[in-house]
Amino acid sequence: VADEAAILERLRSAGGRVTGARRAVVAALLAADDHVTADDLAATVQAADPEIHLSTVYRTLDALERLGVVDHVHLGHGRAVYHLADDPHQHLVCEECGVVIEAPHDLFAEVAERVQATYRFRLRPHHFAVLGRCEDCVRRAAE
Amino acid sequence: VADEAAILERLRSAGGRVTGARRAVVAALLAADDHVTADDLAATVQAADPEIHLSTVYRTLDALERLGVVDHVHLGHGRAVYHLADDPHQHLVCEECGVVIEAPHDLFAEVAERVQATYRFRLRPHHFAVLGRCEDCVRRAAE
DNA sequence: ATCTTTGCAAACTTTTTGCACCAAT
DNA sequence: ATTGGTGCAAAAAGTTTGCAAAGAT
């Protein structure tokens, strides 16, 4: 799904309209590395067209999310980041410095099974980042 | 630490003052079962004294947290819950219906070790709840 | 022509903060 | 007398929404 034309077509065939704003958001999303906030995307699209409003970015992301094209993950207090849905992965976020480490999506497969068996609860750890401390911050705190 | 007088004494010996508002918040905290929001606590204390302001509840919880008496956990979008620090545990929260399941604090010990070895990242999963779906909601979705 | 999307401003939710007044030690 | 706490109202931060105008099909 990592192709602008295909994504736009998908919007269209779901009864949606393909507008300049949506084109710009999709392009920005494909160009960006992972972990972009709605604000980041707005800044990118506004560099070309300052008329495009932040709320339009949110609404476009919302539409793309309903189509299964993107996912969003909450990294901690407040800020959420968006990424293409075709590459599921985990996010480890340092509570101290905010650095984001990507890990394979099956990192929690083992615990997930255990939790399923014990608590009859299906873990879906990808929608919220897993918090902790990176090595640097652990070391800094130890001094 | 699960004793009102002891907690108040701890506030005092840290140079703090013991006020009516603080007494009320501590009492409400001890009386409540787990998973109370600041709002819940405010409602409880305001039943006795409507003058006590929500911001005072927040500031009191903040003071207690700095003393290590309480912890707060983010259950999902926005809402945080407070509980006494002497009983650390994990929270499994259903994204669908919001139900909260408590699990032992060492539930993630195994993954934590693996993550530490592989990513040099120290997991601290207790400050944010782990999200997923409870059995009922999984079943309901499957229909 | 129709139905969707847009810009804007305003609402929203939860928590924090500046300030002048008040109270515990 | 100090220092710290309080009520209030207002500010945050991030996201959503109501509306009338503009646009895609």
Coordinates of C-alpha atoms (C1' of nucleotides) in Angstrom, one line a residue:
Chain A
V1 CA 0.0 0.0 0.0
A2 CA 3.1 2.2 0.0
D3 CA 2.2 4.0 -3.2
E4 CA 0.5 7.3 -3.5
A5 CA -1.7 6.5 -6.4
A6 CA -2.9 3.3 -4.8
I7 CA -3.8 5.0 -1.6
L8 CA -5.7 7.8 -3.4
E9 CA -7.5 5.2 -5.4
R10 CA -8.5 3.5 -2.2
L11 CA -9.9 6.7 -0.9
R12 CA -11.9 7.2 -4.1
S13 CA -13.3 3.7 -4.2
A14 CA -14.6 4.0 -0.7
G15 CA -16.7 6.9 -1.9
G16 CA -14.3 9.6 -0.8
R17 CA -12.9 12.6 -2.8
V18 CA -9.3 13.1 -3.7
T19 CA -8.4 16.7 -3.0
G20 CA -5.3 18.7 -3.1
A21 CA -5.0 18.6 0.7
R22 CA -5.4 14.8 0.8
R23 CA -2.8 14.4 -2.0
A24 CA -0.4 16.5 0.0
V25 CA -1.0 14.6 3.3
V26 CA -0.5 11.3 1.6
A27 CA 2.7 12.5 -0.1
A28 CA 4.0 13.9 3.2
L29 CA 3.2 10.6 4.9
L30 CA 5.1 8.6 2.3
A31 CA 8.1 10.9 2.3
A32 CA 8.4 11.1 6.1
D33 CA 10.3 8.6 8.1
D34 CA 8.3 6.9 10.9
H35 CA 7.0 8.7 13.9
V36 CA 5.4 11.8 12.5
T37 CA 2.9 13.8 14.5
A38 CA -0.1 15.4 12.9
D39 CA 1.7 18.6 13.5
D40 CA 4.8 17.5 11.6
L41 CA 2.6 16.6 8.7
A42 CA 0.8 19.9 8.8
A43 CA 4.1 21.7 8.8
T44 CA 5.3 19.7 5.7
V45 CA 2.1 20.2 3.7
Q46 CA 1.9 23.9 4.7
A47 CA 5.3 24.5 3.3
A48 CA 3.8 24.0 -0.1
D49 CA 0.3 25.2 0.6
P50 CA -0.2 27.3 3.8
E51 CA -4.0 27.1 3.4
I52 CA -4.1 23.5 4.4
H53 CA -5.4 23.4 8.0
L54 CA -4.2 21.2 10.8
S55 CA -7.8 20.0 11.3
T56 CA -7.8 18.8 7.7
V57 CA -4.7 16.8 8.4
Y58 CA -6.4 15.2 11.3
R59 CA -9.5 14.4 9.3
T60 CA -7.4 13.0 6.4
L61 CA -5.5 10.8 8.8
D62 CA -8.7 9.7 10.3
A63 CA -10.1 8.7 6.9
L64 CA -6.8 6.8 6.1
E65 CA -7.0 5.1 9.4
R66 CA -10.5 3.8 8.7
L67 CA -9.3 2.5 5.4
G68 CA -6.5 0.6 7.2
V69 CA -3.8 2.6 5.4
V70 CA -2.3 4.2 8.5
D71 CA -2.1 3.5 12.2
H72 CA -1.4 5.9 15.1
V73 CA 0.5 5.2 18.2
H74 CA 0.5 7.2 21.5
L75 CA 4.1 7.7 22.5
G76 CA 3.4 9.0 26.0
H77 CA 1.7 12.1 27.4
G78 CA -0.4 13.4 24.6
R79 CA 1.6 13.2 21.4
A80 CA 0.5 10.6 18.9
V81 CA 2.5 9.5 15.8
Y82 CA 1.3 8.1 12.6
H83 CA 2.8 5.5 10.3
L84 CA 1.8 3.4 7.4
A85 CA -0.1 0.3 8.5
D86 CA 1.8 -2.1 6.3
D87 CA 4.8 -2.3 8.6
P88 CA 3.5 -3.1 12.1
H89 CA 6.1 -2.7 14.9
Q90 CA 6.5 -1.9 18.5
H91 CA 7.7 1.4 19.9
L92 CA 9.9 1.6 23.0
V93 CA 9.9 5.2 24.2
C94 CA 12.3 6.6 26.8
E95 CA 10.3 8.5 29.4
E96 CA 13.2 10.7 30.1
C97 CA 14.6 11.9 26.8
G98 CA 11.8 10.8 24.4
V99 CA 13.9 8.7 22.1
V100 CA 12.0 6.1 20.2
I101 CA 13.3 2.6 19.5
E102 CA 11.5 0.4 17.0
A103 CA 11.2 -3.3 17.8
P104 CA 9.6 -6.2 15.9
H105 CA 5.9 -6.4 16.3
D106 CA 6.1 -9.9 17.8
L107 CA 8.3 -8.8 20.7
F108 CA 5.5 -9.4 23.1
A109 CA 4.2 -12.6 21.5
E110 CA 5.3 -14.7 24.4
V111 CA 3.7 -12.6 27.2
A112 CA 0.7 -12.1 25.0
E113 CA 0.1 -15.9 25.0
R114 CA 0.6 -16.2 28.7
V115 CA -1.7 -13.3 29.4
Q116 CA -4.3 -14.8 27.1
A117 CA -4.2 -18.1 28.9
T118 CA -4.2 -16.6 32.4
Y119 CA -6.4 -13.5 32.1
R120 CA -8.4 -14.2 29.0
F121 CA -7.2 -10.9 27.8
R122 CA -5.8 -10.2 24.3
L123 CA -2.8 -7.9 24.4
R124 CA -2.6 -5.3 21.7
P125 CA 0.5 -3.4 22.7
H126 CA 1.0 -1.6 19.5
H127 CA -1.5 1.2 20.0
F128 CA 0.3 2.6 23.0
A129 CA 4.1 2.7 23.1
V130 CA 5.9 0.8 25.8
L131 CA 7.6 3.2 28.1
G132 CA 10.9 2.8 29.9
R133 CA 14.4 4.2 30.0
C134 CA 17.1 4.1 27.4
E135 CA 20.6 3.1 28.4
D136 CA 21.9 6.7 28.4
C137 CA 19.3 7.9 30.7
V138 CA 19.7 5.0 33.1
R139 CA 23.4 5.7 33.2
R140 CA 22.9 9.4 33.7
A141 CA 20.5 8.7 36.6
A142 CA 23.0 6.4 38.2
E143 CA 25.6 9.0 38.5
Chain B
V1 CA 2.1 3.1 54.4
A2 CA -1.6 2.3 54.3
D3 CA -2.5 4.4 57.4
E4 CA -3.8 7.9 57.4
A5 CA -1.8 9.1 60.4
A6 CA 1.4 7.7 59.0
I7 CA 0.9 9.4 55.6
L8 CA 0.1 12.7 57.2
E9 CA 3.1 12.5 59.4
R10 CA 5.2 11.8 56.4
L11 CA 3.9 15.0 54.7
R12 CA 4.8 16.9 57.8
S13 CA 8.3 15.6 58.3
A14 CA 9.0 16.5 54.7
G15 CA 8.3 20.2 55.6
G16 CA 4.7 20.1 54.4
R17 CA 1.6 21.2 56.2
V18 CA -1.3 19.0 57.1
T19 CA -4.5 20.8 56.1
G20 CA -8.1 19.9 56.0
A21 CA -8.0 19.4 52.3
R22 CA -5.0 17.0 52.5
R23 CA -6.6 15.0 55.3
A24 CA -9.7 14.6 53.2
V25 CA -7.8 13.6 50.1
V26 CA -5.7 11.0 52.0
A27 CA -8.8 9.6 53.6
A28 CA -10.6 9.4 50.3
L29 CA -7.6 7.6 48.8
L30 CA -7.5 5.0 51.5
A31 CA -11.3 4.5 51.4
A32 CA -11.3 4.1 47.6
D33 CA -10.7 0.9 45.8
D34 CA -8.0 1.1 43.2
H35 CA -8.3 3.1 40.0
V36 CA -9.6 6.4 41.2
T37 CA -9.2 9.4 39.0
A38 CA -8.4 12.9 40.5
D39 CA -12.0 13.7 39.6
D40 CA -13.3 10.8 41.6
L41 CA -11.4 11.9 44.6
A42 CA -12.5 15.5 44.2
A43 CA -16.1 14.3 44.1
T44 CA -15.6 12.3 47.3
V45 CA -13.9 15.1 49.3
Q46 CA -16.4 17.7 48.0
A47 CA -19.3 15.7 49.3
A48 CA -18.0 16.7 52.8
D49 CA -16.5 20.0 51.9
P50 CA -17.5 21.6 48.6
E51 CA -14.8 24.3 49.0
I52 CA -12.0 21.9 48.2
H53 CA -10.9 22.5 44.7
L54 CA -9.9 20.0 42.0
S55 CA -6.6 21.7 41.6
T56 CA -5.9 21.2 45.3
V57 CA -6.6 17.5 44.8
Y58 CA -4.1 17.4 42.0
R59 CA -1.5 19.3 44.0
T60 CA -2.0 17.0 47.0
L61 CA -1.6 13.9 44.8
D62 CA 1.5 15.5 43.4
A63 CA 2.9 16.0 46.8
L64 CA 2.1 12.4 47.8
E65 CA 3.6 11.1 44.7
R66 CA 6.9 12.9 45.4
L67 CA 6.9 11.3 48.8
G68 CA 6.5 7.9 47.2
V69 CA 3.1 7.3 48.8
V70 CA 1.0 7.1 45.6
D71 CA 1.6 6.3 42.0
H72 CA -0.4 7.2 39.0
V73 CA -1.0 5.2 35.9
H74 CA -2.4 6.3 32.5
L75 CA -5.1 3.9 31.5
G76 CA -5.5 5.2 28.0
H77 CA -6.6 8.3 26.3
G78 CA -6.1 10.9 28.9
R79 CA -7.5 9.6 32.1
A80 CA -5.0 8.8 34.8
V81 CA -5.7 6.8 38.0
Y82 CA -4.0 7.0 41.3
H83 CA -3.3 4.2 43.8
L84 CA -1.1 3.6 46.8
A85 CA 2.4 2.9 46.0
D86 CA 2.8 0.0 48.4
D87 CA 1.1 -2.5 46.1
P88 CA 2.8 -2.3 42.6
H89 CA 0.9 -4.1 39.9
Q90 CA 0.2 -4.0 36.2
H91 CA -3.0 -2.8 34.6
L92 CA -4.6 -4.5 31.6
V93 CA -7.2 -2.2 30.1
C94 CA -9.7 -3.2 27.5
E95 CA -9.7 -0.6 24.7
E96 CA -13.3 -1.4 24.0
C97 CA -15.2 -1.4 27.2
G98 CA -12.6 0.1 29.6
V99 CA -12.6 -2.7 32.1
V100 CA -9.4 -2.8 34.2
I101 CA -7.7 -6.1 35.1
E102 CA -4.9 -6.2 37.7
A103 CA -2.0 -8.4 37.1
P104 CA 1.2 -9.0 39.2
H105 CA 3.9 -6.4 38.7
D106 CA 6.3 -9.0 37.4
L107 CA 4.2 -10.1 34.5
F108 CA 6.6 -8.5 32.1
A109 CA 9.8 -9.6 33.9
E110 CA 10.7 -12.0 31.2
V111 CA 10.3 -9.7 28.2
A112 CA 11.9 -6.9 30.2
E113 CA 15.1 -9.0 30.4
R114 CA 15.0 -9.8 26.8
V115 CA 14.5 -6.2 25.9
Q116 CA 17.3 -5.1 28.2
A117 CA 19.7 -7.5 26.5
T118 CA 18.7 -6.8 23.0
Y119 CA 17.8 -3.1 23.0
R120 CA 19.6 -1.9 26.1
F121 CA 16.3 -0.5 27.1
R122 CA 14.8 -0.8 30.6
L123 CA 11.1 -1.5 30.4
R124 CA 8.9 0.3 33.0
P125 CA 5.5 -0.8 31.9
H126 CA 3.7 0.2 35.1
H127 CA 3.3 3.9 34.4
F128 CA 1.1 3.2 31.3
A129 CA -1.5 0.5 31.3
V130 CA -1.1 -2.2 28.7
L131 CA -4.0 -2.1 26.3
G132 CA -5.9 -4.9 24.6
R133 CA -9.3 -6.5 24.5
C134 CA -11.1 -8.4 27.2
E135 CA -12.6 -11.8 26.4
D136 CA -16.2 -10.4 26.2
C137 CA -15.3 -7.8 23.7
V138 CA -13.3 -10.2 21.6
R139 CA -16.3 -12.5 21.5
R140 CA -18.6 -9.7 20.8
A141 CA -16.5 -8.5 17.9
A142 CA -16.3 -12.0 16.4
E143 CA -20.1 -12.3 16.0
Chain C
dA1 C1' -26.7 18.1 -8.6
dT2 C1' -25.1 15.8 -4.9
dC3 C1' -22.5 14.7 -1.3
dT4 C1' -17.8 15.2 0.6
dT5 C1' -14.3 18.0 2.2
dT6 C1' -12.4 22.4 3.7
dG7 C1' -11.1 26.5 6.7
dC8 C1' -12.0 28.6 10.5
dA9 C1' -13.0 29.3 15.2
dA10 C1' -14.6 27.5 19.1
dA11 C1' -15.3 23.4 22.2
dC12 C1' -13.2 19.8 24.3
dT13 C1' -10.5 17.0 28.2
dT14 C1' -7.3 16.6 31.6
dT15 C1' -3.8 18.8 34.0
dT16 C1' -1.0 22.8 35.3
dT17 C1' 0.0 27.5 36.7
dG18 C1' 0.0 32.6 38.3
dC19 C1' -1.7 35.1 41.7
dA20 C1' -3.5 37.2 45.8
dC21 C1' -5.1 35.5 50.1
dC22 C1' -5.0 32.3 54.0
dA23 C1' -3.4 29.0 57.3
dA24 C1' 0.0 25.5 59.7
dT25 C1' 4.0 25.3 61.9
Chain D
dA1 C1' 6.6 35.3 61.4
dT2 C1' 7.5 32.2 57.9
dT3 C1' 6.8 29.2 54.5
dG4 C1' 3.7 26.5 52.2
dG5 C1' -1.2 25.7 50.8
dT6 C1' -5.6 27.2 48.8
dG7 C1' -9.3 28.9 45.6
dC8 C1' -10.1 30.8 41.5
dA9 C1' -9.7 31.7 36.8
dA10 C1' -7.1 31.2 33.0
dA11 C1' -3.6 28.6 30.3
dA12 C1' -1.9 24.8 28.5
dA13 C1' -1.6 20.7 24.8
dG14 C1' -3.7 17.8 21.4
dT15 C1' -7.6 16.7 19.2
dT16 C1' -12.4 17.1 17.7
dT17 C1' -16.5 19.5 16.0
dG18 C1' -20.3 22.9 14.1
dC19 C1' -20.9 25.6 10.5
dA20 C1' -21.2 27.8 6.0
dA21 C1' -18.5 28.0 1.8
dA22 C1' -15.9 25.5 -1.7
dG23 C1' -14.9 21.4 -4.4
dA24 C1' -14.9 16.5 -6.4
dT25 C1' -17.6 13.3 -8.6

